Coordinates of C-alpha atoms and ligand atoms in Angstrom, one line a residue:
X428 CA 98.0 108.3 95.9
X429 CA 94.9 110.2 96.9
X430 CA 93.6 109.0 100.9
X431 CA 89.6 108.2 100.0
X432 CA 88.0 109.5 103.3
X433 CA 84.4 108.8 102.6
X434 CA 82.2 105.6 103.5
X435 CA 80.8 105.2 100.0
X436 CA 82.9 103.4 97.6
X437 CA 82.4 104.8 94.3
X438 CA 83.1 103.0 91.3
X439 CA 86.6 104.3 89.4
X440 CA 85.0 105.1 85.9
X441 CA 82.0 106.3 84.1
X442 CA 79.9 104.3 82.1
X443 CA 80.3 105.0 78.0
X444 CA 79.0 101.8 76.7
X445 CA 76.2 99.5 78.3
X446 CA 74.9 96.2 77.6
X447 CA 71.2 94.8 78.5
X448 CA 71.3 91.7 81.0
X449 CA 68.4 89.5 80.7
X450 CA 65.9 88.9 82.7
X451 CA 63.8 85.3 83.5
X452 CA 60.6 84.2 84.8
X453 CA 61.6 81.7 87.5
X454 CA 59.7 79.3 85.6
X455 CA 62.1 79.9 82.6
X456 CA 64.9 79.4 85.2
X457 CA 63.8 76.2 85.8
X458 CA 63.8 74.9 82.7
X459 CA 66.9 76.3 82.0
X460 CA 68.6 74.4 84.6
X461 CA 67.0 71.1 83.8
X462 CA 68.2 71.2 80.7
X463 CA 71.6 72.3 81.6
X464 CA 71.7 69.1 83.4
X465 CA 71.6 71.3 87.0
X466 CA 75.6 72.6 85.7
X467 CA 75.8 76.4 85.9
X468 CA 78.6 75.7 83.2
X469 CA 75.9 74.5 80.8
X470 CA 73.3 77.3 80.7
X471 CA 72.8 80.0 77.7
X472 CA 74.8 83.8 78.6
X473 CA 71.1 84.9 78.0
X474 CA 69.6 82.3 80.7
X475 CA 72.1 84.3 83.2
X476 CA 70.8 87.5 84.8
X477 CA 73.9 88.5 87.0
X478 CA 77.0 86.2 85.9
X479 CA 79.3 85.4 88.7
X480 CA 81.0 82.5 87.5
X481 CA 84.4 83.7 86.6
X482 CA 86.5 87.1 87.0
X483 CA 88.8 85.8 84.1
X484 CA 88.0 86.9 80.3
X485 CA 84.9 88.7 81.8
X486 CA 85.9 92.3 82.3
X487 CA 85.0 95.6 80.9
X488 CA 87.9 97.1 78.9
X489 CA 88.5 100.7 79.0
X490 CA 88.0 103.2 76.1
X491 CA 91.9 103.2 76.5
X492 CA 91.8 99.7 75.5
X493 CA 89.4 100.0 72.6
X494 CA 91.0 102.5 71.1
X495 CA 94.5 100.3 71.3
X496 CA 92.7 97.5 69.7
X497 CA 91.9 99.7 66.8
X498 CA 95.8 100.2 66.7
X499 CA 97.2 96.5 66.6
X500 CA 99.3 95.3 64.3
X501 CA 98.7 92.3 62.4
X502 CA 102.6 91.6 61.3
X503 CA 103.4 88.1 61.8
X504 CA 106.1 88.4 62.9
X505 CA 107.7 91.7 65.0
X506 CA 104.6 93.8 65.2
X507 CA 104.5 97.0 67.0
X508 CA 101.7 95.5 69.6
X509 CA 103.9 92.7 70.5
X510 CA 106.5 95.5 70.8
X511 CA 104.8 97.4 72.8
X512 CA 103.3 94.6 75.2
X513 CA 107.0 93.0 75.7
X514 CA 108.2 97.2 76.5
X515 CA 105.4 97.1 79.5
X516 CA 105.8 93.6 81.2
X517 CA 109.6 93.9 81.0
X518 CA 108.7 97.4 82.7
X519 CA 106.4 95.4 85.1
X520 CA 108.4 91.8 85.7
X521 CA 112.0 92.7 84.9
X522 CA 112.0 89.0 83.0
X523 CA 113.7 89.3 80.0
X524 CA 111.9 86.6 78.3
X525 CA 108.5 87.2 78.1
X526 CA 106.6 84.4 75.7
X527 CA 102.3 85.3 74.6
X528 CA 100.4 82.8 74.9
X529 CA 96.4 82.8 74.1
X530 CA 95.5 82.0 77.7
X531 CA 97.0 81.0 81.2
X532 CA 96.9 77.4 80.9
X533 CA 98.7 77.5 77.6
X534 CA 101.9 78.6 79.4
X535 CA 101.2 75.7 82.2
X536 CA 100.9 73.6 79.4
X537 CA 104.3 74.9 77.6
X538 CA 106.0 74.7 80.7
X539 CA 105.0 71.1 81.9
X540 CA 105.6 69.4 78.4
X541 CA 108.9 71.1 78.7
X542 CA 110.6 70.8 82.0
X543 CA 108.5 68.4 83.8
X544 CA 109.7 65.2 83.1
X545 CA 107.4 62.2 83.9
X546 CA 107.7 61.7 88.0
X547 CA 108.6 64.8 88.8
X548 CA 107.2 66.8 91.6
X549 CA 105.9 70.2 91.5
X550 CA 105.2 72.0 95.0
X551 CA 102.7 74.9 95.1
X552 CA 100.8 76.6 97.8
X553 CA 97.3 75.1 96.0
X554 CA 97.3 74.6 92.1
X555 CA 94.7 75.9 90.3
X556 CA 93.0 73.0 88.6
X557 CA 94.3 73.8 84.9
X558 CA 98.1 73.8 86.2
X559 CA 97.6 70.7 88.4
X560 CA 96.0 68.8 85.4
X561 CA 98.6 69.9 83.4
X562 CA 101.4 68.8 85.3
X563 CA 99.9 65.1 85.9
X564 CA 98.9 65.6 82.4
X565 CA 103.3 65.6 81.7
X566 CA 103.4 62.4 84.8
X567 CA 104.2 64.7 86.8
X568 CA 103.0 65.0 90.4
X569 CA 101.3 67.9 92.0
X570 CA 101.2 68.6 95.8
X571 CA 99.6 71.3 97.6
X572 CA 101.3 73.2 100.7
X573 CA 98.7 75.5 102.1
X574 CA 99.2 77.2 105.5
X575 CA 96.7 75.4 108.0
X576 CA 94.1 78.8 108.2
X577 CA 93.7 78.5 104.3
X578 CA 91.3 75.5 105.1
X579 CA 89.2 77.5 108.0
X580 CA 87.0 79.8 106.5
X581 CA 86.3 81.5 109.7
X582 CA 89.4 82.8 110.9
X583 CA 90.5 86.1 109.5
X584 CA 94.6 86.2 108.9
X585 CA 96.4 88.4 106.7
X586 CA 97.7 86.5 103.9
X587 CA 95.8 83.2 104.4
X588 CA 97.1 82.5 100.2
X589 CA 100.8 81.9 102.2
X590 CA 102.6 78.4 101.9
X591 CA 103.1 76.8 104.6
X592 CA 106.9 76.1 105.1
X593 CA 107.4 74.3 107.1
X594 CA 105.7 71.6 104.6
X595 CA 107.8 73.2 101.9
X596 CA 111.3 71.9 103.6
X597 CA 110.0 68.7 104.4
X598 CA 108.9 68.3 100.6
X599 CA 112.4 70.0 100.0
X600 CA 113.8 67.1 101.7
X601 CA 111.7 63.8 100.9
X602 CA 111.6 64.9 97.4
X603 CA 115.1 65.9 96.9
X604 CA 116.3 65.7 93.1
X605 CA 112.6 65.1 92.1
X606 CA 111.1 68.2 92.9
X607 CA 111.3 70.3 89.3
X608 CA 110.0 73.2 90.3
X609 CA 108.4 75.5 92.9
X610 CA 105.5 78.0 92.4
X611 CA 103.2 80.2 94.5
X612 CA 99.8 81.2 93.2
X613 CA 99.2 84.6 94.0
X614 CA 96.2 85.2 94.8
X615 CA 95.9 81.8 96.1
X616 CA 92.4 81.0 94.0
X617 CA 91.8 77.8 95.0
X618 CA 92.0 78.3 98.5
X619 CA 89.8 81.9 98.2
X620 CA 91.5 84.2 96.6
X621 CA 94.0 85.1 99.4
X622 CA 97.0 87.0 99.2
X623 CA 100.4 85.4 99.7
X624 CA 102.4 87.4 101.6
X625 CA 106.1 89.2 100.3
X626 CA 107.4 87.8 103.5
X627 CA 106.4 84.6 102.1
X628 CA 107.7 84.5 98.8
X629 CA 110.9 85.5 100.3
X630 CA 111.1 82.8 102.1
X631 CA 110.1 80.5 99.5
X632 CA 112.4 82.0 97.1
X633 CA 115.3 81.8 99.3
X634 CA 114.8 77.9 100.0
X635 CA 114.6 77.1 96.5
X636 CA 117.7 79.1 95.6
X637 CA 119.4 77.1 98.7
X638 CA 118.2 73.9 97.3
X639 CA 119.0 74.8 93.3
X640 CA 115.2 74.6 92.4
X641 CA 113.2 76.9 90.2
X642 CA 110.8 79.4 91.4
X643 CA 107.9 80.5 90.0
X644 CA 104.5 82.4 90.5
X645 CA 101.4 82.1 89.1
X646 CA 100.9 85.4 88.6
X647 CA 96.9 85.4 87.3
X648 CA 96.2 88.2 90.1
X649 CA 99.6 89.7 91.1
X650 CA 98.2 93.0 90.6
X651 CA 95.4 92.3 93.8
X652 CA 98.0 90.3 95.6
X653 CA 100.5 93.4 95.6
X654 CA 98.0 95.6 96.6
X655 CA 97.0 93.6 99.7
X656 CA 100.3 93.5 100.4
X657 CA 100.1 97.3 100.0
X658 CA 97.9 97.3 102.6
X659 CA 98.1 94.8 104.8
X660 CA 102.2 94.0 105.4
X661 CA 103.9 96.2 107.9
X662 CA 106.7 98.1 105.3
X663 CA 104.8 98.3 102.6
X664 CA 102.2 100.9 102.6
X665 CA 105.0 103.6 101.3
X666 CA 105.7 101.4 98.5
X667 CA 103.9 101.8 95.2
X668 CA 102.3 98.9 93.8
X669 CA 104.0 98.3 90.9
X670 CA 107.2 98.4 93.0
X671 CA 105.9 95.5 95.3
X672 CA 104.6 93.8 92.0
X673 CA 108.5 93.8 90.9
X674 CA 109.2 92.9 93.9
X675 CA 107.6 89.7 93.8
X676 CA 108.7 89.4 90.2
X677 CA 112.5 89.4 91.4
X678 CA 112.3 87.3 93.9
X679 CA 111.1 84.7 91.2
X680 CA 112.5 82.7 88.1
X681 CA 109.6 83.0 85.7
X682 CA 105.9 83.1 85.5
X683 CA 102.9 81.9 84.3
X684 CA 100.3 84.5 83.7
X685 CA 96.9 84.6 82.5
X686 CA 96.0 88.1 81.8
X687 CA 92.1 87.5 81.6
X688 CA 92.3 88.4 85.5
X689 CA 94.6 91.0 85.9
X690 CA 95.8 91.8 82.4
X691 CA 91.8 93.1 82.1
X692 CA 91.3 91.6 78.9
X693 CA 89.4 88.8 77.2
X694 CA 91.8 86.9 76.1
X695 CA 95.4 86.5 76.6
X696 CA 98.6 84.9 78.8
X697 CA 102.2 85.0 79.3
X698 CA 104.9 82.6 80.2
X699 CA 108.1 84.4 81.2
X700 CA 111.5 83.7 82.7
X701 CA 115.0 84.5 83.5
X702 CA 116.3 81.4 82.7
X703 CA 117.7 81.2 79.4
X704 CA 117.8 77.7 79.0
X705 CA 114.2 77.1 79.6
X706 CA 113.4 80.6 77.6
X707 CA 114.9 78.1 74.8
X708 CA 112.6 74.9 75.5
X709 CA 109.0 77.3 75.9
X710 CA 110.2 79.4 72.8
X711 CA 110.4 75.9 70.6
X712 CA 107.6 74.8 72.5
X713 CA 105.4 77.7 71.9
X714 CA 105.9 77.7 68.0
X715 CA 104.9 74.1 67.9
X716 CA 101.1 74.5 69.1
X717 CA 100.6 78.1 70.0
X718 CA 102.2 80.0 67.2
X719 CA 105.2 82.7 66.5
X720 CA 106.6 84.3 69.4
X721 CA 106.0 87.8 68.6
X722 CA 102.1 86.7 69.2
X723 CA 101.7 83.2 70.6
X724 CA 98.1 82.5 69.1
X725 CA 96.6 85.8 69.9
X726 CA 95.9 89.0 67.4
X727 CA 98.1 91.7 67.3
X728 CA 95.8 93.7 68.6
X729 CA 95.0 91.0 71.6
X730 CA 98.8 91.9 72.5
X731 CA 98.1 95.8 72.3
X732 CA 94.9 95.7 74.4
X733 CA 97.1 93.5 77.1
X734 CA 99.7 96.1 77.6
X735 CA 97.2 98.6 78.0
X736 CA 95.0 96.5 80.6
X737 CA 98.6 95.4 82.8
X738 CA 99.1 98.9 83.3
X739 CA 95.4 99.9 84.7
X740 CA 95.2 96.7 86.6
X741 CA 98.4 98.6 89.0
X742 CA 96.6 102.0 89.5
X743 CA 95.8 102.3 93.1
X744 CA 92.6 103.9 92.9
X745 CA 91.2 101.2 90.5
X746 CA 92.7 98.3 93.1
X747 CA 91.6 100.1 96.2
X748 CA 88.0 100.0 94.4
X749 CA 88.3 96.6 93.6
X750 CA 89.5 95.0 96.9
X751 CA 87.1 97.5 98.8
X752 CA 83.7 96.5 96.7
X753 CA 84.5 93.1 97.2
X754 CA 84.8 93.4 101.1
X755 CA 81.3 95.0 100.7
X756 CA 80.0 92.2 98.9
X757 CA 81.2 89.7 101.2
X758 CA 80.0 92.1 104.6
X759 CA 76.9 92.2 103.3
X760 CA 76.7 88.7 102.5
X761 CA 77.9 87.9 106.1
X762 CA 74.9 90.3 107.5
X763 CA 72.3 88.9 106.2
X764 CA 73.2 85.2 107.8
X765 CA 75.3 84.2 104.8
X766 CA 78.8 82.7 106.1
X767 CA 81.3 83.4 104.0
X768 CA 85.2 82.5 103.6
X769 CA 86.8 85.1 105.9
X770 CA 88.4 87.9 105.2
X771 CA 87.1 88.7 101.6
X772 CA 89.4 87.4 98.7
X773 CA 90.5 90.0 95.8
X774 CA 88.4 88.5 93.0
X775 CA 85.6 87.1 94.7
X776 CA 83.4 86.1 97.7
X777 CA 83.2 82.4 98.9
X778 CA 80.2 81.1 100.5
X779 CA 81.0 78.4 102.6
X780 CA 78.0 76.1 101.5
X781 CA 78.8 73.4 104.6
X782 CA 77.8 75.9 107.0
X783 CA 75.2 77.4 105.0
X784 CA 73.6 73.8 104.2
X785 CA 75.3 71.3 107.0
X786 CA 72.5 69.1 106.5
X787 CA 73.5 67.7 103.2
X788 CA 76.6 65.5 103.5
X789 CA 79.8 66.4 101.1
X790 CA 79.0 63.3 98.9
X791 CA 75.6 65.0 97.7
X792 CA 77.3 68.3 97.2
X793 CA 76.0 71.2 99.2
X794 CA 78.2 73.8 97.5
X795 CA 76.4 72.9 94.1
X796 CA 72.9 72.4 96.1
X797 CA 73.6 76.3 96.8
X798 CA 74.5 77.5 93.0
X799 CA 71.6 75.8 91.8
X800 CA 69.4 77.6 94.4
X801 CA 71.1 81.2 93.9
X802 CA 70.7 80.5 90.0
X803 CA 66.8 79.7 90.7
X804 CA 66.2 82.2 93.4
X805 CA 67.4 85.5 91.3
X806 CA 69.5 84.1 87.9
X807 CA 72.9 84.6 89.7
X808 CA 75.3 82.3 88.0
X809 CA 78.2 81.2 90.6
X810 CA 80.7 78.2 90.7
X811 CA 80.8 75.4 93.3
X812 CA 84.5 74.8 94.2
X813 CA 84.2 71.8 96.5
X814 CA 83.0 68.2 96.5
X815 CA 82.3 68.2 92.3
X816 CA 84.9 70.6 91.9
X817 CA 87.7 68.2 93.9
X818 CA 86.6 65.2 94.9
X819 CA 87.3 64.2 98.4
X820 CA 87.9 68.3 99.1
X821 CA 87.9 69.3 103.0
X822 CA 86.0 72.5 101.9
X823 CA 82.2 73.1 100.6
X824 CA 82.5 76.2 98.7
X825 CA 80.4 78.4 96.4
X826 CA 82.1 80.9 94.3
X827 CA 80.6 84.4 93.6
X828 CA 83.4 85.8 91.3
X829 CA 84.0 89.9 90.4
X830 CA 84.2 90.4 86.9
X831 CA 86.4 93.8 86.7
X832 CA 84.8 96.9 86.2
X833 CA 81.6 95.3 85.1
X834 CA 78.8 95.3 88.1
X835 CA 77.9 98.2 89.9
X836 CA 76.9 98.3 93.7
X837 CA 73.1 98.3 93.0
X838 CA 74.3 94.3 91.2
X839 CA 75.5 93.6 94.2
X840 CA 72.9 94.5 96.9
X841 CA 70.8 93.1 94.4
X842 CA 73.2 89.8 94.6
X843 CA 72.9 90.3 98.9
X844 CA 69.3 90.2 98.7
X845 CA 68.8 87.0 96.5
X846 CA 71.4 85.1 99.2
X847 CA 69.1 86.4 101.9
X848 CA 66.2 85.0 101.1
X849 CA 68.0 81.8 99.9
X850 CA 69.6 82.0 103.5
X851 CA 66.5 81.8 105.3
X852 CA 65.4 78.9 103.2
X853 CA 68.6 76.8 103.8
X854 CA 67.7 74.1 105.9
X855 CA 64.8 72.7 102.9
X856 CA 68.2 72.4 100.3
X857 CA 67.8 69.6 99.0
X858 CA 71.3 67.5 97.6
X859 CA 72.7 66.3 94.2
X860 CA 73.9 63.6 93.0
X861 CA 75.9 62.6 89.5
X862 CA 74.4 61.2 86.6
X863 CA 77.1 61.0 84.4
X864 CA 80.9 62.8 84.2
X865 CA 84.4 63.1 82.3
X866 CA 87.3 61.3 83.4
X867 CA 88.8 64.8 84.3
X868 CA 87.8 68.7 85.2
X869 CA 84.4 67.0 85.6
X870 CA 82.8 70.1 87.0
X871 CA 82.8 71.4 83.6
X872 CA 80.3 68.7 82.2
X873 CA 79.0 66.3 84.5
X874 CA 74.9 66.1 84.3
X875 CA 73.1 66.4 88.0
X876 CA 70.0 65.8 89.6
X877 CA 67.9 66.9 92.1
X878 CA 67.6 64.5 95.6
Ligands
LIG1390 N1 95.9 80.1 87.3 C1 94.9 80.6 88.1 C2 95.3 81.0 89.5 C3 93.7 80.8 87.6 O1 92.7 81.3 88.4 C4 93.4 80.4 86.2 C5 92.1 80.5 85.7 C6 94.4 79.9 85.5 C7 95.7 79.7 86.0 C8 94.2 79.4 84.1 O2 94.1 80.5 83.2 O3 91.8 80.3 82.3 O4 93.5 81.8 81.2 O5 93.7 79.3 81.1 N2 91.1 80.7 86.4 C9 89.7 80.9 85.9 C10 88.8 81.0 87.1 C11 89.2 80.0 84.9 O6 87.6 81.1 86.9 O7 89.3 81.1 88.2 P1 93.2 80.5 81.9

């Protein structure tokens, strides 16, 4: 790999195909938001002028991609794209059975029907909220075992995504026979997109061999998590990053995977294992709701842009861009008198909205008081990840998520300078509170209103 000497990060591609974004009167803004209840979730694409909501199902392919997609096969059964997709993530994972599935929580889904029996416990550095609602979805229980630093946004660590372990034996222990399985969510979303360290999943790995439980990653970003550990773990900066992402592979028994982060395409999962007998359960599993197993409810040419989009995610110049812009984004956020979740995750910046806005209590939900003000101030659409998010969460947070290869530097500054002017207004925030929501995942639809 090329050293990249200069100050200005330039973006690793040219530009062949562009797309308009829209633009709004702020009065047009408003009503937008009124009628989406004040839920970013809820507005038009077209209401949206930069969209920040999500990294996952949102990225640019390449012309690599396209012109796979042109190629895929439509076979039911056997296709060459399925072929070809299983060829690169057993290249990638070493697992030899690799199950498609037409998004990540499709394989949480597979797997918790399957081998988590009612009562069971599943341990996990923090669950993202489609594989905790899953497992209780099955009975089970989910618990979270975050290091301490993952819940203080201010202090810079390494690999803040780590599980603490100490919590891990003592779940080990007081769970004994009930725990049914172990995973690490790399990045660690939920708790800011931070890395998880290889030291880490060694460690983790090696206690659930020792206590006969299976191991398993959420790999949704394992492509940004190896390359922080690229760069930030003492060893590893002579390894490549496709040998630290098999690394991490080994030390595991399986995965769940959605590829709309890391696979760089807009649709798409995995679920994949060396265990043969739960290869059996997911296989029967999978034909029942998601389809045949040489496609798992995705086109054949879904499968053929998803092996093309693995191997980009793991070229170093393309991840170096990606976890450099992103520190830019958050620096410039934190310049301008915007605190953010420190350091700067590999998908996305946090704001942390209880420092921003600590006038409004959690219960009248300052992270959302903030998306609502970024969306009026400029049309940036985020996601709040605290109080609505998780009820009774110890963190106010206000996601501003990367979607790959699609905004340029000028989106950003642009981005800096609407939180600026938002930043300098935060103390008249005014609150939320809930008119009406789901019984579950009530971010999605719950209807606000202004305090
Ligand atoms: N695991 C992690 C860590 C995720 O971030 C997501 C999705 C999933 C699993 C579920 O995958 O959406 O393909 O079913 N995260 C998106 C986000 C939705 O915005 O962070 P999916």
């Amino acid at each position: 790999m090329e050293p990249w000497p200069y100050r200005t990060i330039i973006e690793p591609f040219r530009i062949k195909a562009v797309e308009p974004i829209p633009f709004l009167h702020p009065n047009e803004r408003r009503a937008a938001l009124s009628r989406a209840g004040h839920n970013l979730f809820k507005l038009k694409a077209q209401e949206v002028t930069i969209d920040l909501l999500t990294d996952s199902g949102t990225g640019s392919m390449s012309a690599s991609q396209w012109a796979a997609l042109m190629e895929g096969d439509e076979s039911y059964a056997g296709s060459t794209s399925w072929q070809e997709l299983e060829a690169v993530v057993h290249r990638i994972t070493g697992f030899p059975h690799v199950l498609p599935v037409h998004q990540g929580r499709a394989a949480e889904r597979i797997m918790s029907r399957t081998v988590i029996p009612p009562g069971a416990v599943v341990l996990n550095n923090t669950h993202f909220d489609t594989t905790r609602a899953n497992v209780e979805q099955a009975g089970g229980v989910a618990v979270d075992l975050p290091v301490a630093e993952a819940l203080r946004p201010e202090v810079v660590a390494p690999f803040k995504g780590d599980m603490d372990l100490a919590a891990l034996d003592q779940a080990l222990e007081e769970h004994g026979d009930k725990v049914a399985l172990v995973m690490l969510t790399l990045t660690n979303n939920a708790a800011g997109g931070q890395p998880v360290s290889m030291a880490n999943i060694e460690a983790v790995s090696a206690r659930c061999k020792q206590a006969g439980v299976p191991f398993f990653l959420d790999a949704a970003r394992f492509a940004e998590n190896a390359w922080f550990i690229h760069v930030r773990e003492p060893g590893y900066d002579t390894w490549s990053v496709a040998d630290i992402a098999r690394r991490m592979f080994d030390l595991s028994d399986g995965c769940t995977m959605s590829a709309k982060k890391d696979g760089i395409v807009n649709i798409g999962g995995l679920l994949c294992t060396r265990l043969d007998g739960w290869a059996e359960k997911f296989r029967n599993e999978l034909i029942l709701g998601e389809g045949f197993t040489s496609y798992g409810g995705l086109a054949g040419r879904d499968l053929s842009a998803m092996a093309v989009g693995l191997t980009e995610a793991l070229d170093p110049d393309y991840l170096r861009y990606r976890q450099r812009s992103i520190a830019y984004f958050a620096k410039g956020l934190q310049q301008v008198g915007v605190p953010v979740v420190q350091p700067a995750g590999g998908h996305a910046v946090f704001i942390d909205a209880g420092a921003l806005a600590p006038h409004i209590p959690p219960a009248q939900l300052p992270g959302q008081a903030v998306a609502c003000a970024l969306y009026l101030e400029g049309g940036i659409r985020s996601v709040e990840i605290g109080s609505l998010m998780f009820p009774g969460s110890r963190l106010e947070l206000v996601r501003l998520a990367v979607p790959r290869r699609v905004y340029t530097q000028s989106h950003v500054d642009y981005v800096i300078e609407i939180a600026e002017s938002l930043a300098k207004r935060a103390p008249s925030l005014r609150g939320y509170r809930i008119v009406k929501e789901p019984p579950f995942l009530r971010h999605f639809s719950a209807e606000l209103a202004p305090l």
